[in-house]
mmCIF file of C-alpha atoms in Angstrom:
data_model
loop_
_atom_site.group_PDB
_atom_site.id
_atom_site.type_symbol
_atom_site.label_atom_id
_atom_site.label_comp_id
_atom_site.label_asym_id
_atom_site.label_seq_id
_atom_site.Cartn_x
_atom_site.Cartn_y
_atom_site.Cartn_z
ATOM 1 C CA MET A 1 -26.127 -14.228 -8.314
ATOM 2 C CA GLN A 2 -22.957 -13.217 -11.039
ATOM 3 C CA GLU A 3 -19.436 -13.189 -7.662
ATOM 4 C CA VAL A 4 -17.590 -10.202 -8.427
ATOM 5 C CA VAL A 5 -13.646 -10.449 -8.978
ATOM 6 C CA ILE A 6 -11.518 -7.834 -9.424
ATOM 7 C CA THR A 7 -9.573 -7.677 -12.182
ATOM 8 C CA GLY A 8 -7.062 -4.203 -11.980
ATOM 9 C CA MET A 9 -5.864 -1.983 -9.371
ATOM 10 C CA GLY A 10 -5.182 1.911 -9.393
ATOM 11 C CA ILE A 11 -3.510 3.459 -6.115
ATOM 12 C CA VAL A 12 -2.186 7.085 -5.381
ATOM 13 C CA CYS A 13 -1.504 7.898 -1.868
ATOM 14 C CA PRO A 14 1.756 9.329 0.355
ATOM 15 C CA LEU A 15 3.529 6.337 -0.654
ATOM 16 C CA GLY A 16 3.753 7.645 -4.366
ATOM 17 C CA ILE A 17 1.844 6.667 -7.251
ATOM 18 C CA GLY A 18 1.541 3.313 -8.591
ATOM 19 C CA SER A 19 1.553 0.129 -7.278
ATOM 20 C CA GLU A 20 4.716 -0.238 -7.871
ATOM 21 C CA ALA A 21 5.949 2.544 -6.195
ATOM 22 C CA VAL A 22 3.757 1.395 -3.545
ATOM 23 C CA TRP A 23 4.301 -1.853 -2.936
ATOM 24 C CA SER A 24 8.038 -1.254 -2.856
ATOM 25 C CA ALA A 25 8.169 1.582 -0.048
ATOM 26 C CA ILE A 26 5.720 -0.875 2.054
ATOM 27 C CA GLU A 27 9.021 -3.523 1.240
ATOM 28 C CA HIS A 28 11.391 -1.365 2.390
ATOM 29 C CA ARG A 29 9.703 0.394 5.465
ATOM 30 C CA ALA A 30 9.296 4.077 4.305
ATOM 31 C CA SER A 31 6.403 6.405 6.163
ATOM 32 C CA GLY A 32 4.493 8.182 3.323
ATOM 33 C CA VAL A 33 4.025 10.611 6.281
ATOM 34 C CA ARG A 34 6.711 13.819 6.429
ATOM 35 C CA THR A 35 6.769 17.560 7.691
ATOM 36 C CA ILE A 36 4.695 19.810 5.727
ATOM 37 C CA PRO A 37 5.950 23.703 4.673
ATOM 38 C CA ARG A 38 2.663 24.944 4.731
ATOM 39 C CA LEU A 39 1.790 24.211 8.273
ATOM 40 C CA VAL A 40 5.008 25.161 9.839
ATOM 41 C CA GLU A 41 4.982 28.699 8.152
ATOM 42 C CA ALA A 42 1.478 28.810 9.294
ATOM 43 C CA GLY A 43 2.170 28.398 12.897
ATOM 44 C CA PHE A 44 -0.307 25.063 12.553
ATOM 45 C CA PRO A 45 0.193 22.681 16.040
ATOM 46 C CA VAL A 46 0.235 19.910 13.430
ATOM 47 C CA THR A 47 2.966 20.444 11.171
ATOM 48 C CA ILE A 48 3.122 17.018 9.602
ATOM 49 C CA GLY A 49 1.058 15.087 7.063
ATOM 50 C CA GLY A 50 0.918 12.433 4.150
ATOM 51 C CA GLU A 51 0.686 14.258 1.120
ATOM 52 C CA VAL A 52 1.221 12.179 -2.632
ATOM 53 C CA PRO A 53 4.617 13.114 -3.640
ATOM 54 C CA ASP A 54 5.504 14.742 -7.259
ATOM 55 C CA PHE A 55 1.983 14.219 -8.162
ATOM 56 C CA ASP A 56 1.069 16.457 -11.033
ATOM 57 C CA GLY A 57 -2.151 16.294 -12.436
ATOM 58 C CA LYS A 58 -0.883 17.242 -15.872
ATOM 59 C CA GLN A 59 0.718 13.909 -16.209
ATOM 60 C CA TYR A 60 -2.448 12.523 -16.239
ATOM 61 C CA VAL A 61 -5.444 14.422 -17.127
ATOM 62 C CA GLN A 62 -7.165 14.775 -20.507
ATOM 63 C CA PRO A 63 -7.971 16.519 -22.486
ATOM 64 C CA ARG A 64 -6.138 18.709 -20.036
ATOM 65 C CA LYS A 65 -8.911 22.031 -19.831
ATOM 66 C CA SER A 66 -10.995 19.690 -17.421
ATOM 67 C CA LEU A 67 -8.090 20.986 -15.277
ATOM 68 C CA LYS A 68 -10.002 24.256 -14.758
ATOM 69 C CA VAL A 69 -12.754 21.808 -13.270
ATOM 70 C CA MET A 70 -11.238 19.481 -11.826
ATOM 71 C CA CYS A 71 -10.220 20.227 -7.684
ATOM 72 C CA ARG A 72 -6.837 17.725 -6.357
ATOM 73 C CA GLU A 73 -8.744 15.169 -4.762
ATOM 74 C CA THR A 74 -10.285 14.868 -8.422
ATOM 75 C CA GLN A 75 -7.459 15.336 -9.916
ATOM 76 C CA LEU A 76 -6.424 12.102 -7.418
ATOM 77 C CA ALA A 77 -9.037 10.087 -8.673
ATOM 78 C CA PHE A 78 -8.840 10.200 -12.248
ATOM 79 C CA THR A 79 -4.976 9.414 -12.501
ATOM 80 C CA ALA A 80 -6.184 6.587 -10.003
ATOM 81 C CA ALA A 81 -8.846 5.031 -12.153
ATOM 82 C CA GLU A 82 -6.491 5.685 -15.360
ATOM 83 C CA LEU A 83 -3.828 3.237 -13.343
ATOM 84 C CA ALA A 84 -6.746 0.689 -12.770
ATOM 85 C CA TRP A 85 -7.750 1.087 -16.164
ATOM 86 C CA ALA A 86 -4.787 -0.032 -17.911
ATOM 87 C CA ASP A 87 -4.022 -2.254 -15.086
ATOM 88 C CA ALA A 88 -7.380 -4.135 -16.232
ATOM 89 C CA GLN A 89 -5.506 -4.080 -19.609
ATOM 90 C CA LEU A 90 -9.165 -2.406 -20.480
ATOM 91 C CA THR A 91 -7.713 -0.600 -23.151
ATOM 92 C CA ASP A 92 -8.574 -2.511 -26.656
ATOM 93 C CA ALA A 93 -11.300 -4.714 -24.805
ATOM 94 C CA LYS A 94 -15.111 -5.065 -25.821
ATOM 95 C CA ILE A 95 -16.758 -3.580 -23.276
ATOM 96 C CA ASP A 96 -20.294 -2.837 -23.256
ATOM 97 C CA ALA A 97 -20.052 0.912 -22.562
ATOM 98 C CA GLU A 98 -24.148 0.641 -21.266
ATOM 99 C CA ARG A 99 -22.800 -1.701 -18.854
ATOM 100 C CA LEU A 100 -19.999 0.270 -17.759
ATOM 101 C CA GLY A 101 -20.221 2.537 -14.078
ATOM 102 C CA VAL A 102 -18.607 4.144 -11.473
ATOM 103 C CA VAL A 103 -18.701 4.006 -8.299
ATOM 104 C CA LEU A 104 -16.883 6.044 -5.537
ATOM 105 C CA GLY A 105 -17.174 7.159 -1.906
ATOM 106 C CA SER A 106 -15.734 10.487 -1.737
ATOM 107 C CA SER A 107 -14.840 13.769 1.019
ATOM 108 C CA VAL A 108 -16.863 16.627 1.320
ATOM 109 C CA PHE A 109 -14.565 19.169 -1.229
ATOM 110 C CA ARG A 110 -13.270 21.701 -0.003
ATOM 111 C CA SER A 111 -11.890 24.869 -1.954
ATOM 112 C CA GLU A 112 -8.860 26.376 -1.290
ATOM 113 C CA LEU A 113 -8.613 29.178 0.237
ATOM 114 C CA PRO A 114 -6.533 31.552 -2.061
ATOM 115 C CA GLU A 115 -10.155 30.790 -4.255
ATOM 116 C CA LEU A 116 -11.750 32.633 -1.380
ATOM 117 C CA THR A 117 -9.709 34.848 -1.140
ATOM 118 C CA ALA A 118 -10.808 37.575 -3.722
ATOM 119 C CA LEU A 119 -13.959 37.027 -2.631
ATOM 120 C CA TYR A 120 -13.180 37.646 1.388
ATOM 121 C CA GLN A 121 -11.609 40.756 -0.007
ATOM 122 C CA GLU A 122 -14.501 42.741 -1.732
ATOM 123 C CA SER A 123 -16.647 41.752 1.517
ATOM 124 C CA ASN A 124 -14.516 43.455 3.522
ATOM 125 C CA LYS A 125 -14.546 46.558 5.053
ATOM 126 C CA ASN A 126 -12.217 48.922 7.320
ATOM 127 C CA GLY A 127 -11.204 44.715 8.265
ATOM 128 C CA GLN A 128 -15.136 43.785 9.603
ATOM 129 C CA PHE A 129 -16.663 41.640 6.697
ATOM 130 C CA ASP A 130 -19.770 43.345 5.437
ATOM 131 C CA PHE A 131 -22.350 40.927 4.803
ATOM 132 C CA THR A 132 -23.894 43.425 2.898
ATOM 133 C CA ARG A 133 -21.680 43.729 -0.070
ATOM 134 C CA TRP A 134 -21.943 40.107 -0.467
ATOM 135 C CA ASP A 135 -24.103 40.467 -3.497
ATOM 136 C CA THR A 136 -20.651 41.792 -6.014
ATOM 137 C CA ALA A 137 -18.631 40.785 -3.534
ATOM 138 C CA ILE A 138 -19.312 36.881 -5.523
ATOM 139 C CA LYS A 139 -18.840 37.950 -8.692
ATOM 140 C CA GLU A 140 -14.910 37.824 -7.840
ATOM 141 C CA LEU A 141 -15.640 34.040 -7.440
ATOM 142 C CA TYR A 142 -14.306 31.486 -10.612
ATOM 143 C CA PRO A 143 -17.536 30.894 -12.890
ATOM 144 C CA LEU A 144 -17.386 27.651 -12.564
ATOM 145 C CA TRP A 145 -16.148 27.034 -8.782
ATOM 146 C CA MET A 146 -19.690 25.508 -8.126
ATOM 147 C CA LEU A 147 -18.756 22.150 -10.816
ATOM 148 C CA LYS A 148 -14.869 22.106 -9.567
ATOM 149 C CA TYR A 149 -15.884 20.569 -5.989
ATOM 150 C CA LEU A 150 -18.600 18.504 -6.206
ATOM 151 C CA PRO A 151 -18.117 15.441 -4.396
ATOM 152 C CA ASN A 152 -19.840 13.585 -7.294
ATOM 153 C CA MET A 153 -16.896 15.086 -9.632
ATOM 154 C CA SER A 154 -14.402 12.881 -9.355
ATOM 155 C CA ALA A 155 -17.317 9.390 -11.023
ATOM 156 C CA CYS A 156 -19.079 12.147 -13.143
ATOM 157 C CA HIS A 157 -15.125 12.573 -15.182
ATOM 158 C CA ILE A 158 -14.144 9.206 -14.928
ATOM 159 C CA GLY A 159 -16.850 8.329 -16.572
ATOM 160 C CA ILE A 160 -17.254 10.714 -19.030
ATOM 161 C CA ALA A 161 -13.534 9.393 -19.992
ATOM 162 C CA LYS A 162 -14.466 5.965 -19.783
ATOM 163 C CA ASP A 163 -17.359 6.855 -21.964
ATOM 164 C CA ALA A 164 -19.096 4.798 -19.288
ATOM 165 C CA ARG A 165 -22.849 4.955 -19.493
ATOM 166 C CA GLY A 166 -24.226 2.696 -17.300
ATOM 167 C CA PRO A 167 -24.613 3.348 -13.275
ATOM 168 C CA ASN A 168 -23.070 6.179 -11.924
ATOM 169 C CA ASN A 169 -22.255 7.077 -7.954
ATOM 170 C CA THR A 170 -20.607 8.581 -4.967
ATOM 171 C CA ILE A 171 -21.368 7.954 -1.203
ATOM 172 C CA VAL A 172 -19.902 10.744 1.388
ATOM 173 C CA GLU A 173 -20.080 8.903 4.338
ATOM 174 C CA GLY A 174 -16.341 10.181 6.549
ATOM 175 C CA ASP A 175 -14.837 7.327 6.709
ATOM 176 C CA VAL A 176 -16.785 4.667 5.223
ATOM 177 C CA SER A 177 -17.271 5.517 1.779
ATOM 178 C CA SER A 178 -14.559 3.463 -0.134
ATOM 179 C CA LEU A 179 -16.003 0.140 2.080
ATOM 180 C CA LEU A 180 -20.045 1.552 0.445
ATOM 181 C CA ALA A 181 -18.885 2.485 -2.560
ATOM 182 C CA MET A 182 -17.454 -1.403 -3.386
ATOM 183 C CA ILE A 183 -19.972 -3.042 -1.734
ATOM 184 C CA GLU A 184 -22.016 -0.546 -4.057
ATOM 185 C CA ALA A 185 -20.813 -1.357 -6.659
ATOM 186 C CA THR A 186 -20.182 -4.802 -6.273
ATOM 187 C CA ASP A 187 -23.844 -4.940 -5.799
ATOM 188 C CA THR A 188 -24.904 -3.831 -8.740
ATOM 189 C CA ILE A 189 -23.459 -5.677 -11.055
ATOM 190 C CA THR A 190 -24.966 -8.966 -9.069
ATOM 191 C CA ARG A 191 -27.664 -7.040 -9.832
ATOM 192 C CA GLY A 192 -27.524 -7.730 -13.989
ATOM 193 C CA HIS A 193 -26.898 -4.179 -13.893
ATOM 194 C CA ALA A 194 -23.459 -3.557 -14.849
ATOM 195 C CA ASP A 195 -20.974 -6.011 -16.268
ATOM 196 C CA VAL A 196 -17.627 -3.969 -14.941
ATOM 197 C CA MET A 197 -17.752 -0.821 -12.707
ATOM 198 C CA LEU A 198 -15.046 1.270 -11.568
ATOM 199 C CA THR A 199 -15.306 2.028 -7.993
ATOM 200 C CA GLY A 200 -12.659 2.952 -4.841
ATOM 201 C CA ALA A 201 -12.442 6.736 -3.589
ATOM 202 C CA THR A 202 -10.690 9.573 -3.270
ATOM 203 C CA GLY A 203 -10.365 11.712 -0.725
ATOM 204 C CA SER A 204 -7.683 14.792 2.199
ATOM 205 C CA LEU A 205 -8.192 16.100 5.030
ATOM 206 C CA LEU A 206 -5.275 18.484 3.752
ATOM 207 C CA ALA A 207 -6.851 21.536 2.400
ATOM 208 C CA TRP A 208 -6.777 24.403 3.977
ATOM 209 C CA VAL A 209 -10.783 24.669 5.191
ATOM 210 C CA ASP A 210 -10.352 21.273 6.639
ATOM 211 C CA VAL A 211 -7.164 21.608 8.702
ATOM 212 C CA CYS A 212 -9.035 24.915 9.755
ATOM 213 C CA TRP A 213 -11.705 22.867 10.423
ATOM 214 C CA HIS A 214 -9.904 20.507 12.281
ATOM 215 C CA GLY A 215 -7.717 22.168 13.960
ATOM 216 C CA GLY A 216 -6.632 19.304 15.490
ATOM 217 C CA ALA A 217 -8.937 17.827 16.936
ATOM 218 C CA ARG A 218 -7.585 13.914 17.526
ATOM 219 C CA MET A 219 -4.786 14.689 15.947
ATOM 220 C CA THR A 220 -1.018 13.309 17.320
ATOM 221 C CA ARG A 221 1.359 16.264 18.574
ATOM 222 C CA ASN A 222 4.546 13.483 17.228
ATOM 223 C CA ASN A 223 5.640 16.400 14.774
ATOM 224 C CA SER A 224 10.171 15.636 15.348
ATOM 225 C CA ILE A 225 9.813 13.009 13.610
ATOM 226 C CA PRO A 226 6.825 12.353 10.841
ATOM 227 C CA SER A 227 7.518 8.604 10.454
ATOM 228 C CA ALA A 228 6.580 7.816 13.930
ATOM 229 C CA ALA A 229 4.017 10.048 14.527
ATOM 230 C CA SER A 230 0.795 7.401 13.413
ATOM 231 C CA ARG A 231 1.020 4.433 15.374
ATOM 232 C CA PRO A 232 -1.938 2.100 15.647
ATOM 233 C CA PHE A 233 -2.711 -0.332 18.106
ATOM 234 C CA ASP A 234 0.327 1.019 20.101
ATOM 235 C CA SER A 235 -0.069 1.688 23.963
ATOM 236 C CA ALA A 236 1.793 4.858 22.863
ATOM 237 C CA ARG A 237 -0.822 6.413 20.117
ATOM 238 C CA ASP A 238 -1.731 10.225 20.599
ATOM 239 C CA GLY A 239 -4.021 10.228 17.847
ATOM 240 C CA PHE A 240 -3.866 10.266 13.800
ATOM 241 C CA VAL A 241 -2.237 12.361 11.316
ATOM 242 C CA MET A 242 -4.511 13.534 8.125
ATOM 243 C CA SER A 243 -3.482 13.078 4.714
ATOM 244 C CA GLU A 244 -4.757 12.464 0.581
ATOM 245 C CA GLY A 245 -5.008 9.683 -1.487
ATOM 246 C CA SER A 246 -6.543 7.492 -3.764
ATOM 247 C CA ALA A 247 -8.107 3.567 -4.666
ATOM 248 C CA VAL A 248 -9.827 2.798 -7.567
ATOM 249 C CA PHE A 249 -10.740 -0.588 -8.947
ATOM 250 C CA VAL A 250 -12.149 -2.896 -11.958
ATOM 251 C CA LEU A 251 -14.765 -5.019 -10.651
ATOM 252 C CA GLU A 252 -16.377 -7.081 -13.310
ATOM 253 C CA SER A 253 -18.942 -10.621 -13.017
ATOM 254 C CA ARG A 254 -16.351 -13.288 -12.274
ATOM 255 C CA THR A 255 -18.314 -14.551 -16.501
ATOM 256 C CA HIS A 256 -17.123 -11.162 -17.780
ATOM 257 C CA ALA A 257 -13.652 -11.394 -16.936
ATOM 258 C CA GLU A 258 -13.026 -14.345 -18.500
ATOM 259 C CA LYS A 259 -14.779 -14.429 -21.742
ATOM 260 C CA ARG A 260 -12.615 -11.684 -22.604
ATOM 261 C CA GLY A 261 -9.360 -13.432 -21.090
ATOM 262 C CA ALA A 262 -8.795 -10.679 -17.729
ATOM 263 C CA LYS A 263 -6.191 -12.028 -14.768
ATOM 264 C CA ILE A 264 -8.068 -12.539 -11.793
ATOM 265 C CA PHE A 265 -6.305 -11.001 -8.523
ATOM 266 C CA GLY A 266 -9.414 -10.961 -6.127
ATOM 267 C CA ARG A 267 -12.733 -11.528 -5.925
ATOM 268 C CA ILE A 268 -15.640 -10.445 -3.183
ATOM 269 C CA LEU A 269 -16.431 -12.632 -0.713
ATOM 270 C CA GLY A 270 -19.564 -11.155 0.688
ATOM 271 C CA TYR A 271 -19.918 -7.701 3.952
ATOM 272 C CA GLY A 272 -21.769 -6.430 6.109
ATOM 273 C CA ARG A 273 -22.340 -3.322 6.773
ATOM 274 C CA ARG A 274 -24.226 -1.700 10.352
ATOM 275 C CA SER A 275 -24.747 0.999 12.688
ATOM 276 C CA GLU A 276 -24.508 2.024 16.832
ATOM 277 C CA SER A 277 -27.155 4.312 17.821
ATOM 278 C CA VAL A 278 -24.189 6.343 20.054
ATOM 279 C CA SER A 279 -25.867 9.536 21.477
ATOM 280 C CA ARG A 280 -24.208 13.386 21.657
ATOM 281 C CA GLY A 281 -21.174 13.381 23.838
ATOM 282 C CA LYS A 282 -20.648 9.207 23.985
ATOM 283 C CA LYS A 283 -18.637 6.783 22.024
ATOM 284 C CA PRO A 284 -19.392 4.283 19.927
ATOM 285 C CA THR A 285 -19.271 0.487 22.355
ATOM 286 C CA GLY A 286 -18.072 -1.493 18.857
ATOM 287 C CA GLN A 287 -21.405 -3.362 18.467
ATOM 288 C CA SER A 288 -21.426 -2.507 14.758
ATOM 289 C CA ILE A 289 -18.389 -3.341 13.977
ATOM 290 C CA ARG A 290 -18.442 -6.777 15.715
ATOM 291 C CA GLN A 291 -21.946 -6.677 14.077
ATOM 292 C CA ALA A 292 -20.508 -5.927 10.721
ATOM 293 C CA ILE A 293 -17.679 -9.386 11.230
ATOM 294 C CA GLN A 294 -19.987 -11.218 12.063
ATOM 295 C CA ALA A 295 -22.690 -10.722 9.035
ATOM 296 C CA ALA A 296 -19.632 -10.684 6.635
ATOM 297 C CA LEU A 297 -18.728 -13.884 7.244
ATOM 298 C CA GLU A 298 -21.345 -15.325 7.654
ATOM 299 C CA MET A 299 -22.481 -13.566 3.708
ATOM 300 C CA GLY A 300 -18.577 -15.228 3.009
ATOM 301 C CA HIS A 301 -19.680 -18.662 4.443
ATOM 302 C CA VAL A 302 -16.774 -18.476 6.458
ATOM 303 C CA SER A 303 -15.581 -19.245 9.157
ATOM 304 C CA PRO A 304 -13.485 -16.603 11.625
ATOM 305 C CA ARG A 305 -10.206 -19.816 11.599
ATOM 306 C CA GLU A 306 -10.683 -19.719 8.036
ATOM 307 C CA VAL A 307 -9.294 -15.668 7.772
ATOM 308 C CA GLY A 308 -5.703 -14.591 6.559
ATOM 309 C CA HIS A 309 -5.641 -11.630 7.927
ATOM 310 C CA VAL A 310 -7.514 -8.784 8.578
ATOM 311 C CA ASN A 311 -7.028 -5.055 7.063
ATOM 312 C CA ALA A 312 -7.710 -3.032 10.263
ATOM 313 C CA HIS A 313 -9.361 1.068 10.576
ATOM 314 C CA GLY A 314 -6.370 1.233 13.186
ATOM 315 C CA LEU A 315 -6.981 5.168 12.876
ATOM 316 C CA SER A 316 -4.460 5.784 16.014
ATOM 317 C CA THR A 317 -6.372 7.780 18.289
ATOM 318 C CA ILE A 318 -6.919 6.299 21.859
ATOM 319 C CA ASP A 319 -10.870 5.526 22.352
ATOM 320 C CA ASP A 320 -11.157 4.305 18.459
ATOM 321 C CA ASP A 321 -8.090 2.060 18.721
ATOM 322 C CA ALA A 322 -9.134 0.378 22.336
ATOM 323 C CA VAL A 323 -12.754 0.234 20.801
ATOM 324 C CA GLU A 324 -11.891 -1.833 17.332
ATOM 325 C CA ALA A 325 -9.227 -4.251 18.869
ATOM 326 C CA ALA A 326 -11.893 -5.682 21.475
ATOM 327 C CA ALA A 327 -14.070 -5.769 18.330
ATOM 328 C CA ILE A 328 -11.614 -7.717 16.659
ATOM 329 C CA GLN A 329 -10.753 -9.856 19.764
ATOM 330 C CA SER A 330 -14.077 -10.440 20.195
ATOM 331 C CA GLU A 331 -15.112 -11.430 16.846
ATOM 332 C CA LEU A 332 -11.177 -12.893 15.361
ATOM 333 C CA GLN A 333 -9.643 -14.005 18.383
ATOM 334 C CA ASP A 334 -6.015 -13.750 17.341
ATOM 335 C CA VAL A 335 -6.298 -13.871 14.037
ATOM 336 C CA PRO A 336 -3.042 -11.630 12.008
ATOM 337 C CA VAL A 337 -3.562 -8.152 12.167
ATOM 338 C CA THR A 338 -2.180 -4.933 10.176
ATOM 339 C CA ALA A 339 -3.232 -0.632 9.506
ATOM 340 C CA PRO A 340 -1.676 0.145 6.716
ATOM 341 C CA LYS A 341 -2.712 3.085 8.075
ATOM 342 C CA SER A 342 0.739 3.530 10.040
ATOM 343 C CA PHE A 343 2.215 4.569 6.596
ATOM 344 C CA VAL A 344 -0.073 6.794 4.831
ATOM 345 C CA GLY A 345 -1.981 8.631 8.001
ATOM 346 C CA ASN A 346 -5.849 8.479 7.438
ATOM 347 C CA SER A 347 -7.455 10.115 4.558
ATOM 348 C CA GLY A 348 -10.422 10.057 5.705
ATOM 349 C CA ALA A 349 -12.869 8.650 2.319
ATOM 350 C CA SER A 350 -10.245 7.286 0.395
ATOM 351 C CA GLY A 351 -8.707 5.489 3.541
ATOM 352 C CA GLY A 352 -10.799 2.374 3.140
ATOM 353 C CA ALA A 353 -9.692 1.341 -0.624
ATOM 354 C CA ILE A 354 -5.836 2.676 -0.168
ATOM 355 C CA GLU A 355 -6.051 -0.362 2.555
ATOM 356 C CA LEU A 356 -7.383 -2.345 1.122
ATOM 357 C CA ALA A 357 -4.919 -1.958 -1.663
ATOM 358 C CA ILE A 358 -2.161 -2.635 -0.125
ATOM 359 C CA SER A 359 -3.340 -5.520 1.241
ATOM 360 C CA LEU A 360 -4.502 -6.342 -2.274
ATOM 361 C CA LEU A 361 -1.032 -5.857 -3.282
ATOM 362 C CA GLY A 362 0.621 -7.774 -0.416
ATOM 363 C CA LEU A 363 -1.790 -10.704 -1.054
ATOM 364 C CA GLN A 364 -0.477 -10.855 -4.804
ATOM 365 C CA LYS A 365 3.060 -11.664 -2.860
ATOM 366 C CA ASN A 366 2.121 -14.138 -0.884
ATOM 367 C CA GLN A 367 2.256 -11.685 2.497
ATOM 368 C CA ILE A 368 0.436 -9.538 4.777
ATOM 369 C CA PRO A 369 1.658 -5.996 4.944
ATOM 370 C CA PRO A 370 3.570 -5.046 8.020
ATOM 371 C CA THR A 371 2.169 -2.607 10.638
ATOM 372 C CA LEU A 372 5.003 0.446 11.477
ATOM 373 C CA ASN A 373 5.276 1.761 15.206
ATOM 374 C CA CYS A 374 3.647 -0.362 17.165
ATOM 375 C CA ASP A 375 5.934 -1.991 20.015
ATOM 376 C CA ASP A 376 3.951 -2.402 21.963
ATOM 377 C CA PRO A 377 0.547 -3.712 20.623
ATOM 378 C CA ILE A 378 -2.340 -3.076 22.947
ATOM 379 C CA ASP A 379 -5.740 -5.683 24.276
ATOM 380 C CA SER A 380 -3.186 -8.621 23.227
ATOM 381 C CA LEU A 381 -3.942 -6.987 19.918
ATOM 382 C CA ASN A 382 -1.250 -9.653 16.719
ATOM 383 C CA VAL A 383 -0.567 -7.318 15.253
ATOM 384 C CA VAL A 384 1.906 -8.188 12.431
ATOM 385 C CA ARG A 385 4.256 -6.346 13.232
ATOM 386 C CA THR A 386 7.004 -7.956 10.087
ATOM 387 C CA THR A 387 6.010 -8.740 7.074
ATOM 388 C CA GLN A 388 4.144 -12.162 7.359
ATOM 389 C CA ILE A 389 2.680 -15.484 5.190
ATOM 390 C CA PRO A 390 -0.838 -15.268 5.291
ATOM 391 C CA LYS A 391 -2.314 -18.515 6.451
ATOM 392 C CA SER A 392 -5.401 -17.846 3.842
ATOM 393 C CA SER A 393 -5.697 -15.638 1.075
ATOM 394 C CA ALA A 394 -9.024 -14.450 3.259
ATOM 395 C CA MET A 395 -8.731 -11.025 4.145
ATOM 396 C CA LEU A 396 -11.104 -8.530 6.248
ATOM 397 C CA ALA A 397 -11.069 -4.984 5.745
ATOM 398 C CA LEU A 398 -12.428 -2.750 8.424
ATOM 399 C CA ASN A 399 -13.284 0.578 8.138
ATOM 400 C CA HIS A 400 -15.774 2.554 11.089
ATOM 401 C CA LYS A 401 -16.979 6.020 12.414
ATOM 402 C CA LEU A 402 -16.887 7.560 16.000
ATOM 403 C CA THR A 403 -20.718 7.675 15.275
ATOM 404 C CA GLY A 404 -21.466 4.065 15.352
ATOM 405 C CA GLN A 405 -21.538 3.347 11.187
ATOM 406 C CA ALA A 406 -19.071 0.204 10.905
ATOM 407 C CA VAL A 407 -18.491 -1.786 7.329
ATOM 408 C CA ALA A 408 -16.651 -4.330 6.841
ATOM 409 C CA LEU A 409 -15.536 -6.416 3.459
ATOM 410 C CA LEU A 410 -14.368 -10.161 2.807
ATOM 411 C CA VAL A 411 -12.054 -9.872 -0.180
ATOM 412 C CA SER A 412 -10.105 -12.874 -0.710
ATOM 413 C CA GLY A 413 -6.965 -13.821 -3.793
ATOM 414 C CA GLU A 414 -8.023 -15.812 -6.623
#
């Protein structure tokens, strides 16, 4: 089996664009959660979120005409991939295009409301929506609308730009999408089907359709102090903060990376994917989280005491955090825990990739990133509230869902 290593990373999130900007924000304990004027103007009950600051796809997407068929999430992913490609110094590397692939996690892209306005207006008659007018109204829709909002288009655009003729796939599984994509990319290399894989995820919960669909459910109402709103594992937490972003990694077989003289800053040790049955109206017990942790440790031949820190899901909701904290304590006892959502909020499908990137940036500096706003940790959890030096470079990333799925990815710094 091929050993899989990490040789490049690109991150675009509410803390900034690129690793330097993101880590500078972490060092200065600067939250990426802010008041969003359009939510205030709309009178929405939640007026804060984590938007990527000063992002303009025109600066990163080539050719420019591709922007016509790229929604914001795809532009974020394309940008993160460009940054990862440069970080891994692949521009001048001799890579077999047939053995270069892409696997991304993705949210279900929601159409921006302005693109549907003319369609709605054409179907509207005397203040009521008239379905009999739909066949005429559909002509008002942008002809390439579907290409713009298919979830697999991020991986497709990246694959086309990099002439990646190897495996190309997209995983749409909510909050666990990121780590599932990384596992699939890892397996693709270990199976011998690729030498290099671009992997990670893109996502947003800030598109208008998403905002309206959620309707504020399970979200924090702490609008007055945005930077203090996301409070993973804190006794005063009251809900998650919606956000957006993308992170992309370059994975390679160690043989391929060493042959081209690449700088290696991490390696994949093991993983676990589990699910527990959750019937309607019920909540997960945490069994799948515990089993995912166990599976990752077993695969990586790592004992609980050898884990330097846990990069937790830390959604900041009452129920999710309680279940996750109990699972971590059950399997890993007093291991240090960090929760990057305290800085960036919850971007759904891309959250796991962004959070993993933050931990990997920390490992490069021999630090565990701190957790903001956790003044009173629940369940005696060992939450890292100020930067710490890890006892080992082994880090366990966790993501889970209310519907019972859980994923654990065990990664080590080089």
